[in-house]
């Protein structure tokens, strides 16, 4: 399977996943205490995923240059990083599901570790990952607790 076919298939899978997420978010019952429905954020994420899939599909369709596929047996470090992120996501989900960590702590660890996995190893990368993790989790907690008035686990 060539690269264009893989990217097309990935876009179609993302469309299907976005539809499933939106449908599941539509089934979330509205809260009587919250000003914003609990399904709003998953619906927004599903719409964003669908938009990104559409943009990728348009780029694939209108691509004028063809890339050379890597030779057989070629393994890119990106595959290992993707696998590490998938394992990290599973660990993050398990820790939250079992109640071993609260959301802000688990999210901080997840964002920090994911940023380190995706960057080149250096002290600067560690400092940048820490700044990204603190800023993103801090803003997320602030927006959900103060703006949307959602109680985080």
Short mmCIF file of C-alpha atoms in Angstrom, two decimals:
data_model
loop_
_atom_site.label_atom_id
_atom_site.label_comp_id
_atom_site.label_asym_id
_atom_site.label_seq_id
_atom_site.Cartn_x
_atom_site.Cartn_y
_atom_site.Cartn_z
CA UNK A 1 0.00 0.00 0.00
CA UNK A 2 1.53 3.31 -1.04
CA UNK A 3 1.68 6.46 1.06
CA UNK A 4 -1.28 8.20 -0.62
CA UNK A 5 -3.52 5.19 -0.03
CA UNK A 6 -2.44 5.04 3.62
CA UNK A 7 -3.20 8.73 4.13
CA UNK A 8 -6.59 8.39 2.43
CA UNK A 9 -7.43 5.40 4.62
CA UNK A 10 -6.31 7.29 7.72
CA UNK A 11 -8.56 10.23 6.80
CA UNK A 12 -11.54 7.94 6.32
CA UNK A 13 -10.87 6.20 9.65
CA UNK A 14 -10.69 9.61 11.34
CA UNK A 15 -14.04 10.57 9.78
CA UNK A 16 -15.60 7.37 11.12
CA UNK A 17 -14.06 7.90 14.55
CA UNK A 18 -15.31 11.50 14.63
CA UNK A 19 -18.81 10.27 13.82
CA UNK A 20 -18.66 7.68 16.60
CA UNK A 21 -17.40 10.23 19.15
CA UNK A 22 -20.08 12.74 18.15
CA UNK A 23 -22.78 10.08 18.36
CA UNK A 24 -21.57 8.92 21.78
CA UNK A 25 -21.38 12.51 23.03
CA UNK A 26 -24.93 13.06 21.87
CA UNK A 27 -26.03 10.25 24.20
CA UNK A 28 -24.61 11.96 27.32
CA UNK A 29 -27.52 13.19 29.43
CA UNK A 30 -27.53 16.92 30.20
CA UNK A 31 -26.58 17.99 33.71
CA UNK A 32 -29.05 19.97 35.75
CA UNK A 33 -26.32 21.86 37.62
CA UNK A 34 -23.88 22.68 34.82
CA UNK A 35 -24.43 25.66 32.56
CA UNK A 36 -22.89 23.82 29.62
CA UNK A 37 -23.79 20.28 28.58
CA UNK A 38 -21.24 17.59 29.39
CA UNK A 39 -21.32 16.48 25.76
CA UNK A 40 -20.13 19.84 24.42
CA UNK A 41 -16.39 19.18 24.64
CA UNK A 42 -16.50 15.70 23.04
CA UNK A 43 -18.71 17.10 20.27
CA UNK A 44 -16.24 19.94 19.65
CA UNK A 45 -13.35 17.46 19.58
CA UNK A 46 -15.27 15.28 17.11
CA UNK A 47 -15.92 18.27 14.85
CA UNK A 48 -12.23 19.27 15.03
CA UNK A 49 -11.17 15.71 14.17
CA UNK A 50 -13.56 15.66 11.21
CA UNK A 51 -12.21 19.02 9.99
CA UNK A 52 -8.62 17.81 10.25
CA UNK A 53 -9.53 14.63 8.39
CA UNK A 54 -11.22 16.70 5.67
CA UNK A 55 -8.17 18.96 5.34
CA UNK A 56 -5.88 15.93 5.11
CA UNK A 57 -8.15 14.31 2.51
CA UNK A 58 -8.13 17.48 0.40
CA UNK A 59 -4.34 17.66 0.64
CA UNK A 60 -4.06 14.02 -0.42
CA UNK A 61 -6.43 14.44 -3.36
CA UNK A 62 -4.74 17.59 -4.68
CA UNK A 63 -1.16 16.50 -4.03
CA UNK A 64 0.90 17.19 -7.13
CA UNK A 65 4.15 15.60 -6.06
CA UNK A 66 4.52 11.97 -5.18
CA UNK A 67 6.70 10.90 -2.32
CA UNK A 68 9.00 7.95 -2.56
CA UNK A 69 7.91 5.13 -0.30
CA UNK A 70 10.58 3.92 2.13
CA UNK A 71 12.36 0.68 1.25
CA UNK A 72 11.06 -2.60 2.63
CA UNK A 73 12.21 -3.26 6.16
CA UNK A 74 12.77 0.43 6.89
CA UNK A 75 11.72 1.36 10.42
CA UNK A 76 11.34 4.99 11.34
CA UNK A 77 11.72 6.19 14.92
CA UNK A 78 8.25 7.69 14.54
CA UNK A 79 6.73 4.22 14.77
CA UNK A 80 8.28 3.69 18.19
CA UNK A 81 7.17 7.12 19.33
CA UNK A 82 3.64 6.42 18.18
CA UNK A 83 3.64 3.12 20.07
CA UNK A 84 5.02 4.85 23.17
CA UNK A 85 2.26 7.48 22.98
CA UNK A 86 -0.39 4.78 22.58
CA UNK A 87 0.93 2.98 25.68
CA UNK A 88 1.08 6.30 27.53
CA UNK A 89 -2.52 7.07 26.57
CA UNK A 90 -3.62 3.65 27.83
CA UNK A 91 -1.78 4.22 31.11
CA UNK A 92 -3.33 7.69 31.47
CA UNK A 93 -6.81 6.27 30.87
CA UNK A 94 -6.25 3.38 33.30
CA UNK A 95 -4.99 5.69 36.06
CA UNK A 96 -8.03 7.92 35.68
CA UNK A 97 -10.44 5.01 35.42
CA UNK A 98 -9.11 3.34 38.57
CA UNK A 99 -9.11 6.63 40.46
CA UNK A 100 -5.42 6.34 41.31
CA UNK A 101 -4.69 9.91 40.20
CA UNK A 102 -6.84 12.99 39.94
CA UNK A 103 -7.28 14.57 36.51
CA UNK A 104 -4.89 17.54 36.90
CA UNK A 105 -2.02 15.36 38.12
CA UNK A 106 -2.60 12.65 35.51
CA UNK A 107 -2.98 15.22 32.72
CA UNK A 108 0.18 17.01 33.82
CA UNK A 109 2.16 13.75 33.76
CA UNK A 110 0.62 12.75 30.41
CA UNK A 111 1.32 16.06 28.65
CA UNK A 112 4.85 16.29 30.08
CA UNK A 113 5.76 12.73 29.09
CA UNK A 114 4.09 12.97 25.67
CA UNK A 115 5.99 16.18 24.93
CA UNK A 116 9.26 14.50 25.91
CA UNK A 117 8.51 11.47 23.74
CA UNK A 118 7.85 13.69 20.73
CA UNK A 119 10.89 15.96 21.17
CA UNK A 120 14.63 15.49 20.86
CA UNK A 121 16.32 14.58 24.15
CA UNK A 122 17.91 17.64 25.74
CA UNK A 123 17.62 19.77 28.87
CA UNK A 124 15.94 22.46 26.83
CA UNK A 125 13.29 19.94 25.74
CA UNK A 126 12.65 19.03 29.39
CA UNK A 127 12.16 22.69 30.32
CA UNK A 128 9.88 23.29 27.33
CA UNK A 129 7.88 20.14 28.13
CA UNK A 130 7.45 21.27 31.73
CA UNK A 131 6.29 24.72 30.61
CA UNK A 132 3.85 23.26 28.07
CA UNK A 133 2.46 20.80 30.62
CA UNK A 134 1.99 23.39 33.36
CA UNK A 135 0.44 25.94 31.03
CA UNK A 136 -1.89 23.55 29.21
CA UNK A 137 -3.12 21.72 32.30
CA UNK A 138 -3.44 24.96 34.26
CA UNK A 139 -5.51 26.55 31.51
CA UNK A 140 -7.60 23.41 31.08
CA UNK A 141 -8.41 23.19 34.78
CA UNK A 142 -9.17 26.92 34.91
CA UNK A 143 -11.45 26.85 31.86
CA UNK A 144 -13.37 23.78 32.97
CA UNK A 145 -13.78 24.76 36.62
CA UNK A 146 -14.26 28.53 36.26
CA UNK A 147 -15.79 29.06 32.82
CA UNK A 148 -17.74 25.87 32.12
CA UNK A 149 -18.26 25.05 35.83
CA UNK A 150 -17.57 21.38 35.22
CA UNK A 151 -16.45 19.28 38.18
CA UNK A 152 -13.27 17.41 37.22
CA UNK A 153 -12.54 13.99 38.78
#
